Amino acid sequence: MTVYEEKKGKTILKEENLLSGEKIRGRRREKRKKENTDKRFVEREREMGRGERREEEKEGVVMANDFFWSYTDEPHASRRRQILSQYPQIKELFGPDPLAFLKISVVVLLQLWTATSLRDAGWLKILAVAYFFGSFLNHNLFLAIHELSHNLAFSTPVYNRWLGIFANLPIGVPMSVTFQKYHLEHHRFQGVDGMDMDVPSYTEAHLVTNVVTKAIWVIFQLFFYALRPVFLKPKPPGYWEFINLFVQIGLDATLVYFCGWKSFAYLILSTFVGGGMHPMAGHFISEHYVFKPDQETYSYYGPLNLLTWSVGYHNEHHDFPRIPGNKLHKVKKIAPEYYEGLESYKSWSQVIYMYVMDRTVGPFSRMKRKLSKKSE
């Protein structure tokens, strides 16, 4: 073999090695590219909470097209066990609020007196008083009924039921007994498809898709809240529902007979505006609407807790529903490490604004899950 042929052979071998190296590096680049693509896809799916998204081309806004689906149990039962194992003294907070009857009685009598005093007032005055005063009282009573649904005024359940019917009087429509039935299911089956009536229906979610419809939905959310169970999961009325109904009709009829329709209208307006575009009603949205995909319950630590039986301490309430509202702040104080890392709010008005104006948030912004065998 000549020197020339030997050099040529080495050159060919070198070129083959280079080509082989390029192929190997090419395969590695393709593999890294595929891994990065898969990683981005997984991250995007996680951010979307496994829900689908609808992209509005005009504004480039991503809107939820399905609920956030969870494949684990609700978080409160497990956290309750962890906290109790570490802080067993929390059990000392269990039990009724001894001042509940007094607080409810004061608000009921004050609201009924206000209604009678407005019998001859003009409609503009009635509306103004209803929004800036009566709405706070009636929403307070609605949340008192929430407290009573957990038997947190008396140790004897039937006493709580009677007090709930009494607290219901200024609200104008019977709801305390029926509310308890559905609310206890909300705790037991949080987010469970077809069981938790706190979660909006698919009809609501498909209709409420923009700023205008969300604003309308917020204004009328009490109607959706009240009528949703009737259409999706009706329950036959029982003995106590009829008692609730007849007592309420008796009060309403008496008020109309002696004071006229304006006094009754004041009570209804107080209920309606207090449950709509109103600071107190922000808790309806703040409690479970998902603004952060990996969290499904949110607490509110603001001043309105003083008027709402501390319902803002909502993670604490779901963790320990047997603790009355006036002691829920102690749960966070005893076990701060379980709550300080969670997202929370300081303004319910801001929550309403965020819900209406944020085009990525709507009725689909709720966590749902299938019924597990443990819950059956």
Tab-separated table of C-alpha atoms in Angstrom:
chain	number	residue	atom	x	y	z
A	1	MET	CA	0.000	0.000	0.000
A	2	THR	CA	1.304	3.402	-0.973
A	3	VAL	CA	1.644	6.304	1.435
A	4	TYR	CA	-1.121	8.094	-0.496
A	5	GLU	CA	-3.538	5.161	-0.125
A	6	GLU	CA	-2.736	4.887	3.579
A	7	LYS	CA	-3.450	8.595	4.128
A	8	LYS	CA	-6.655	8.333	2.091
A	9	GLY	CA	-7.839	5.389	4.195
A	10	LYS	CA	-7.188	7.272	7.414
A	11	THR	CA	-9.089	10.284	6.065
A	12	ILE	CA	-12.094	8.137	5.127
A	13	LEU	CA	-12.043	6.471	8.545
A	14	LYS	CA	-11.845	9.864	10.217
A	15	GLU	CA	-14.784	11.136	8.177
A	16	GLU	CA	-16.813	8.027	9.065
A	17	ASN	CA	-16.051	8.581	12.737
A	18	LEU	CA	-17.111	12.213	12.417
A	19	LEU	CA	-20.359	11.202	10.711
A	20	SER	CA	-20.982	8.579	13.359
A	21	GLY	CA	-20.347	11.149	16.096
A	22	GLU	CA	-22.717	13.599	14.400
A	23	LYS	CA	-25.432	10.925	14.283
A	24	ILE	CA	-24.959	10.167	17.971
A	25	ARG	CA	-25.046	13.864	18.880
A	26	GLY	CA	-28.089	14.288	16.653
A	27	ARG	CA	-29.906	11.472	18.416
A	28	ARG	CA	-29.023	13.018	21.772
A	29	ARG	CA	-30.343	16.412	20.654
A	30	GLU	CA	-33.588	14.812	19.465
A	31	LYS	CA	-33.926	12.931	22.754
A	32	ARG	CA	-33.363	16.111	24.798
A	33	LYS	CA	-35.821	17.987	22.602
A	34	LYS	CA	-38.451	15.277	23.107
A	35	GLU	CA	-37.833	15.222	26.886
A	36	ASN	CA	-38.163	19.008	27.081
A	37	THR	CA	-41.349	18.895	25.026
A	38	ASP	CA	-42.806	16.184	27.258
A	39	LYS	CA	-41.792	18.155	30.339
A	40	ARG	CA	-43.440	21.324	29.056
A	41	PHE	CA	-46.566	19.347	28.203
A	42	VAL	CA	-46.758	17.807	31.684
A	43	GLU	CA	-46.205	21.201	33.333
A	44	ARG	CA	-48.870	22.772	31.154
A	45	GLU	CA	-51.317	19.985	32.011
A	46	ARG	CA	-50.568	20.431	35.711
A	47	GLU	CA	-51.134	24.172	35.527
A	48	MET	CA	-54.427	23.579	33.790
A	49	GLY	CA	-55.522	21.326	36.640
A	50	ARG	CA	-56.219	18.509	34.193
A	51	GLY	CA	-59.092	20.601	32.895
A	52	GLU	CA	-59.552	21.655	29.313
A	53	ARG	CA	-59.141	25.229	28.226
A	54	ARG	CA	-60.928	27.370	25.724
A	55	GLU	CA	-58.817	30.035	24.020
A	56	GLU	CA	-60.507	33.237	22.980
A	57	GLU	CA	-58.601	34.270	19.890
A	58	LYS	CA	-59.439	37.957	19.992
A	59	GLU	CA	-57.928	38.642	23.394
A	60	GLY	CA	-55.654	35.632	23.817
A	61	VAL	CA	-57.391	34.711	27.077
A	62	VAL	CA	-57.448	31.152	28.384
A	63	MET	CA	-60.793	30.224	29.911
A	64	ALA	CA	-61.713	27.105	31.848
A	65	ASN	CA	-63.812	24.667	29.870
A	66	ASP	CA	-64.152	22.085	32.628
A	67	PHE	CA	-63.810	21.812	36.378
A	68	PHE	CA	-60.502	21.097	38.087
A	69	TRP	CA	-60.655	17.361	38.651
A	70	SER	CA	-58.941	15.900	41.696
A	71	TYR	CA	-58.090	12.217	42.028
A	72	THR	CA	-57.456	12.358	45.756
A	73	ASP	CA	-59.772	12.723	48.750
A	74	GLU	CA	-60.628	16.179	50.071
A	75	PRO	CA	-57.748	17.553	52.167
A	76	HIS	CA	-59.487	18.331	55.456
A	77	ALA	CA	-59.952	14.893	57.010
A	78	SER	CA	-56.274	13.992	56.689
A	79	ARG	CA	-55.146	17.398	57.954
A	80	ARG	CA	-57.533	17.082	60.905
A	81	ARG	CA	-55.905	13.784	61.899
A	82	GLN	CA	-52.419	15.227	61.575
A	83	ILE	CA	-53.223	18.300	63.656
A	84	LEU	CA	-55.001	16.340	66.389
A	85	SER	CA	-52.122	13.890	66.651
A	86	GLN	CA	-49.733	16.805	67.156
A	87	TYR	CA	-52.025	19.158	69.097
A	88	PRO	CA	-54.650	17.092	70.977
A	89	GLN	CA	-55.544	20.153	73.067
A	90	ILE	CA	-57.560	21.445	70.098
A	91	LYS	CA	-60.335	19.083	71.203
A	92	GLU	CA	-60.887	21.444	74.126
A	93	LEU	CA	-62.274	23.962	71.615
A	94	PHE	CA	-65.077	21.606	70.555
A	95	GLY	CA	-68.599	22.438	71.681
A	96	PRO	CA	-71.314	25.105	71.533
A	97	ASP	CA	-70.918	28.876	71.735
A	98	PRO	CA	-72.756	29.848	74.968
A	99	LEU	CA	-73.483	33.344	73.624
A	100	ALA	CA	-74.988	32.207	70.322
A	101	PHE	CA	-78.609	32.493	71.455
A	102	LEU	CA	-78.072	36.020	72.773
A	103	LYS	CA	-76.261	37.213	69.631
A	104	ILE	CA	-78.908	35.782	67.311
A	105	SER	CA	-81.772	37.226	69.369
A	106	VAL	CA	-80.290	40.735	69.285
A	107	VAL	CA	-79.887	40.680	65.489
A	108	VAL	CA	-83.363	39.209	64.864
A	109	LEU	CA	-85.108	41.783	67.058
A	110	LEU	CA	-83.080	44.670	65.655
A	111	GLN	CA	-83.892	43.702	62.068
A	112	LEU	CA	-87.594	43.221	62.744
A	113	TRP	CA	-87.747	46.577	64.539
A	114	THR	CA	-86.012	48.225	61.568
A	115	ALA	CA	-88.544	46.676	59.209
A	116	THR	CA	-91.496	48.007	61.208
A	117	SER	CA	-89.950	51.474	61.414
A	118	LEU	CA	-89.745	51.672	57.596
A	119	ARG	CA	-93.449	50.999	57.026
A	120	ASP	CA	-94.038	54.555	55.700
A	121	ALA	CA	-90.599	55.208	54.181
A	122	GLY	CA	-89.969	55.915	50.514
A	123	TRP	CA	-88.631	53.148	48.298
A	124	LEU	CA	-85.256	54.821	47.795
A	125	LYS	CA	-84.747	55.044	51.543
A	126	ILE	CA	-85.827	51.441	51.977
A	127	LEU	CA	-83.334	50.310	49.335
A	128	ALA	CA	-80.523	52.376	50.858
A	129	VAL	CA	-81.172	51.108	54.396
A	130	ALA	CA	-81.456	47.553	53.069
A	131	TYR	CA	-78.083	47.705	51.316
A	132	PHE	CA	-76.042	49.609	53.893
A	133	PHE	CA	-77.602	48.198	57.068
A	134	GLY	CA	-80.164	45.428	56.719
A	135	SER	CA	-77.985	43.380	54.375
A	136	PHE	CA	-75.324	43.036	57.073
A	137	LEU	CA	-77.917	41.865	59.606
A	138	ASN	CA	-79.566	39.319	57.337
A	139	HIS	CA	-76.271	37.941	56.107
A	140	ASN	CA	-75.195	37.649	59.723
A	141	LEU	CA	-78.332	35.582	60.354
A	142	PHE	CA	-77.681	33.430	57.299
A	143	LEU	CA	-74.263	32.585	58.714
A	144	ALA	CA	-75.792	32.064	62.156
A	145	ILE	CA	-77.955	29.395	60.488
A	146	HIS	CA	-74.737	27.955	59.048
A	147	GLU	CA	-73.353	27.815	62.593
A	148	LEU	CA	-76.526	26.174	63.876
A	149	SER	CA	-76.422	23.546	61.128
A	150	HIS	CA	-73.353	22.218	62.972
A	151	ASN	CA	-75.218	22.311	66.330
A	152	LEU	CA	-72.924	24.983	67.736
A	153	ALA	CA	-75.391	26.869	69.930
A	154	PHE	CA	-76.707	23.991	72.074
A	155	SER	CA	-75.588	20.456	72.796
A	156	THR	CA	-79.098	19.211	72.008
A	157	PRO	CA	-79.641	19.209	68.205
A	158	VAL	CA	-83.372	19.994	68.341
A	159	TYR	CA	-82.693	23.252	70.198
A	160	ASN	CA	-80.350	24.315	67.434
A	161	ARG	CA	-83.065	23.557	64.888
A	162	TRP	CA	-85.616	25.722	66.670
A	163	LEU	CA	-83.095	28.539	67.013
A	164	GLY	CA	-82.356	28.216	63.300
A	165	ILE	CA	-86.047	28.677	62.509
A	166	PHE	CA	-86.059	31.755	64.756
A	167	ALA	CA	-82.934	33.160	63.073
A	168	ASN	CA	-84.615	32.561	59.721
A	169	LEU	CA	-87.501	34.985	60.445
A	170	PRO	CA	-85.976	38.266	59.154
A	171	ILE	CA	-84.618	36.523	56.042
A	172	GLY	CA	-88.182	36.340	54.754
A	173	VAL	CA	-88.090	32.913	53.063
A	174	PRO	CA	-87.829	29.534	54.836
A	175	MET	CA	-84.407	27.943	54.370
A	176	SER	CA	-82.758	26.984	57.665
A	177	VAL	CA	-83.856	23.315	57.823
A	178	THR	CA	-83.216	22.593	54.137
A	179	PHE	CA	-79.876	24.379	54.286
A	180	GLN	CA	-78.654	22.024	56.994
A	181	LYS	CA	-79.381	18.942	54.873
A	182	TYR	CA	-77.336	20.113	51.921
A	183	HIS	CA	-74.620	21.833	53.903
A	184	LEU	CA	-73.653	18.756	55.880
A	185	GLU	CA	-73.312	16.907	52.585
A	186	HIS	CA	-71.023	19.687	51.373
A	187	HIS	CA	-68.716	18.865	54.283
A	188	ARG	CA	-68.913	15.111	53.923
A	189	PHE	CA	-68.695	15.058	50.114
A	190	GLN	CA	-66.689	18.182	49.350
A	191	GLY	CA	-66.409	18.585	45.596
A	192	VAL	CA	-67.944	15.178	44.872
A	193	ASP	CA	-69.691	15.188	41.515
A	194	GLY	CA	-73.457	15.031	41.947
A	195	MET	CA	-73.273	15.260	45.755
A	196	ASP	CA	-71.857	18.668	46.685
A	197	MET	CA	-74.520	21.219	45.727
A	198	ASP	CA	-72.164	24.072	46.587
A	199	VAL	CA	-70.486	23.468	43.211
A	200	PRO	CA	-72.082	25.264	40.219
A	201	SER	CA	-73.894	23.209	37.613
A	202	TYR	CA	-72.622	22.662	34.084
A	203	THR	CA	-75.466	24.847	32.818
A	204	GLU	CA	-74.288	27.758	34.965
A	205	ALA	CA	-70.681	27.247	33.937
A	206	HIS	CA	-71.454	27.157	30.210
A	207	LEU	CA	-73.640	30.268	30.380
A	208	VAL	CA	-71.452	32.376	32.679
A	209	THR	CA	-68.377	32.904	30.514
A	210	ASN	CA	-67.524	36.619	30.470
A	211	VAL	CA	-67.362	39.724	32.620
A	212	VAL	CA	-71.004	40.725	32.067
A	213	THR	CA	-72.520	37.313	32.762
A	214	LYS	CA	-70.264	36.810	35.784
A	215	ALA	CA	-71.412	40.156	37.217
A	216	ILE	CA	-75.044	39.142	36.707
A	217	TRP	CA	-74.328	35.737	38.250
A	218	VAL	CA	-72.796	37.398	41.350
A	219	ILE	CA	-75.813	39.699	41.755
A	220	PHE	CA	-78.225	36.761	41.619
A	221	GLN	CA	-75.987	34.131	43.195
A	222	LEU	CA	-78.389	33.572	46.104
A	223	PHE	CA	-80.996	32.341	43.609
A	224	PHE	CA	-78.490	29.948	42.033
A	225	TYR	CA	-77.404	28.823	45.490
A	226	ALA	CA	-81.005	28.162	46.565
A	227	LEU	CA	-82.414	26.677	43.355
A	228	ARG	CA	-79.451	24.528	42.311
A	229	PRO	CA	-80.273	21.668	44.747
A	230	VAL	CA	-83.945	21.753	43.727
A	231	PHE	CA	-83.063	20.952	40.121
A	232	LEU	CA	-79.963	18.790	40.575
A	233	LYS	CA	-80.592	16.828	43.790
A	234	PRO	CA	-84.098	17.404	45.140
A	235	LYS	CA	-84.912	15.985	48.553
A	236	PRO	CA	-88.456	15.309	49.752
A	237	PRO	CA	-89.476	17.805	52.451
A	238	GLY	CA	-89.770	16.431	55.938
A	239	TYR	CA	-91.605	17.347	59.114
A	240	TRP	CA	-89.192	20.112	60.053
A	241	GLU	CA	-89.333	21.755	56.639
A	242	PHE	CA	-93.077	22.216	57.059
A	243	ILE	CA	-92.588	23.708	60.523
A	244	ASN	CA	-90.004	26.081	59.070
A	245	LEU	CA	-92.403	26.992	56.246
A	246	PHE	CA	-95.481	27.640	58.429
A	247	VAL	CA	-93.570	29.647	61.041
A	248	GLN	CA	-92.045	31.799	58.320
A	249	ILE	CA	-95.370	32.358	56.546
A	250	GLY	CA	-96.885	33.301	59.904
A	251	LEU	CA	-94.257	35.964	60.525
A	252	ASP	CA	-94.426	37.319	56.969
A	253	ALA	CA	-98.222	37.516	57.011
A	254	THR	CA	-98.248	39.203	60.422
A	255	LEU	CA	-95.712	41.769	59.282
A	256	VAL	CA	-97.667	42.580	56.113
A	257	TYR	CA	-100.973	42.768	58.000
A	258	PHE	CA	-99.789	45.149	60.708
A	259	CYS	CA	-97.029	47.108	58.929
A	260	GLY	CA	-97.685	46.750	55.224
A	261	TRP	CA	-95.763	45.465	52.226
A	262	LYS	CA	-92.892	47.931	52.552
A	263	SER	CA	-91.718	46.390	55.800
A	264	PHE	CA	-91.780	42.930	54.247
A	265	ALA	CA	-90.052	44.226	51.093
A	266	TYR	CA	-87.271	45.652	53.271
A	267	LEU	CA	-86.531	42.191	54.682
A	268	ILE	CA	-86.498	40.571	51.236
A	269	LEU	CA	-84.300	43.341	49.821
A	270	SER	CA	-81.893	42.979	52.754
A	271	THR	CA	-81.550	39.290	51.979
A	272	PHE	CA	-81.214	39.768	48.234
A	273	VAL	CA	-78.662	42.612	48.154
A	274	GLY	CA	-76.715	41.098	51.049
A	275	GLY	CA	-76.201	37.921	49.044
A	276	GLY	CA	-75.223	39.569	45.771
A	277	MET	CA	-72.739	42.291	44.854
A	278	HIS	CA	-71.972	42.968	48.501
A	279	PRO	CA	-68.806	42.696	50.624
A	280	MET	CA	-70.380	40.119	52.939
A	281	ALA	CA	-71.243	37.869	49.983
A	282	GLY	CA	-67.608	37.616	48.959
A	283	HIS	CA	-67.271	34.543	51.142
A	284	PHE	CA	-69.427	32.530	48.721
A	285	ILE	CA	-66.630	32.871	46.159
A	286	SER	CA	-63.576	33.038	48.398
A	287	GLU	CA	-64.237	29.762	50.199
A	288	HIS	CA	-63.780	27.228	47.396
A	289	TYR	CA	-63.315	28.917	44.031
A	290	VAL	CA	-59.911	27.876	42.739
A	291	PHE	CA	-57.534	30.738	42.057
A	292	LYS	CA	-54.534	28.458	42.658
A	293	PRO	CA	-54.854	24.972	41.056
A	294	ASP	CA	-53.399	22.991	43.976
A	295	GLN	CA	-55.661	24.488	46.678
A	296	GLU	CA	-59.424	24.057	46.938
A	297	THR	CA	-60.326	25.805	50.213
A	298	TYR	CA	-59.291	29.350	51.147
A	299	SER	CA	-59.524	31.342	54.355
A	300	TYR	CA	-60.221	35.043	54.796
A	301	TYR	CA	-58.502	36.892	57.655
A	302	GLY	CA	-60.208	40.271	57.560
A	303	PRO	CA	-62.418	42.447	59.790
A	304	LEU	CA	-65.746	41.154	58.429
A	305	ASN	CA	-65.188	37.946	60.383
A	306	LEU	CA	-66.557	39.904	63.348
A	307	LEU	CA	-69.949	40.104	61.613
A	308	THR	CA	-69.990	36.672	59.983
A	309	TRP	CA	-69.383	34.206	62.800
A	310	SER	CA	-65.757	33.931	61.598
A	311	VAL	CA	-66.800	31.955	58.519
A	312	GLY	CA	-63.719	33.450	56.879
A	313	TYR	CA	-61.598	30.926	58.798
A	314	HIS	CA	-62.784	28.424	56.258
A	315	ASN	CA	-59.883	26.004	56.130
A	316	GLU	CA	-60.024	25.887	59.907
A	317	HIS	CA	-63.806	25.390	59.794
A	318	HIS	CA	-63.636	22.476	57.354
A	319	ASP	CA	-60.818	20.927	59.343
A	320	PHE	CA	-62.805	21.251	62.588
A	321	PRO	CA	-66.544	21.795	61.969
A	322	ARG	CA	-67.271	21.062	65.638
A	323	ILE	CA	-65.467	24.238	66.736
A	324	PRO	CA	-67.684	27.361	66.894
A	325	GLY	CA	-66.746	30.435	64.921
A	326	ASN	CA	-65.672	32.454	67.954
A	327	LYS	CA	-62.858	29.943	68.594
A	328	LEU	CA	-61.654	29.180	65.062
A	329	HIS	CA	-58.873	31.763	65.272
A	330	LYS	CA	-57.359	29.683	68.084
A	331	VAL	CA	-56.883	26.742	65.711
A	332	LYS	CA	-54.596	28.834	63.520
A	333	LYS	CA	-52.810	30.122	66.603
A	334	ILE	CA	-52.195	26.619	67.991
A	335	ALA	CA	-51.160	25.028	64.669
A	336	PRO	CA	-49.841	27.916	62.534
A	337	GLU	CA	-47.592	25.747	60.362
A	338	TYR	CA	-50.644	24.075	58.822
A	339	TYR	CA	-52.262	27.334	57.690
A	340	GLU	CA	-49.656	30.031	57.160
A	341	GLY	CA	-48.413	28.378	53.967
A	342	LEU	CA	-51.881	28.370	52.408
A	343	GLU	CA	-53.224	31.102	50.161
A	344	SER	CA	-55.714	33.359	51.964
A	345	TYR	CA	-57.560	36.654	51.514
A	346	LYS	CA	-57.888	39.901	53.426
A	347	SER	CA	-60.713	41.453	51.395
A	348	TRP	CA	-63.939	39.833	50.207
A	349	SER	CA	-64.653	42.821	47.985
A	350	GLN	CA	-61.357	42.202	46.220
A	351	VAL	CA	-62.311	38.541	45.728
A	352	ILE	CA	-65.549	39.556	44.002
A	353	TYR	CA	-63.629	41.991	41.787
A	354	MET	CA	-61.056	39.317	40.893
A	355	TYR	CA	-63.765	36.800	40.086
A	356	VAL	CA	-65.666	39.145	37.796
A	357	MET	CA	-62.716	40.769	36.034
A	358	ASP	CA	-60.297	37.841	35.733
A	359	ARG	CA	-61.280	36.206	32.436
A	360	THR	CA	-59.594	32.943	33.396
A	361	VAL	CA	-61.912	32.446	36.388
A	362	GLY	CA	-65.576	31.437	36.383
A	363	PRO	CA	-68.046	28.835	37.640
A	364	PHE	CA	-65.755	26.103	36.285
A	365	SER	CA	-63.082	27.267	38.758
A	366	ARG	CA	-64.028	24.643	41.308
A	367	MET	CA	-62.424	21.377	42.329
A	368	LYS	CA	-64.446	18.232	41.675
A	369	ARG	CA	-63.860	14.545	42.339
A	370	LYS	CA	-65.629	11.261	41.898
A	371	LEU	CA	-67.248	9.580	44.890
A	372	SER	CA	-64.707	7.396	46.636
A	373	LYS	CA	-65.621	4.117	48.332
A	374	LYS	CA	-64.561	5.613	51.688
A	375	SER	CA	-67.263	8.275	51.430
A	376	GLU	CA	-70.105	5.942	50.468
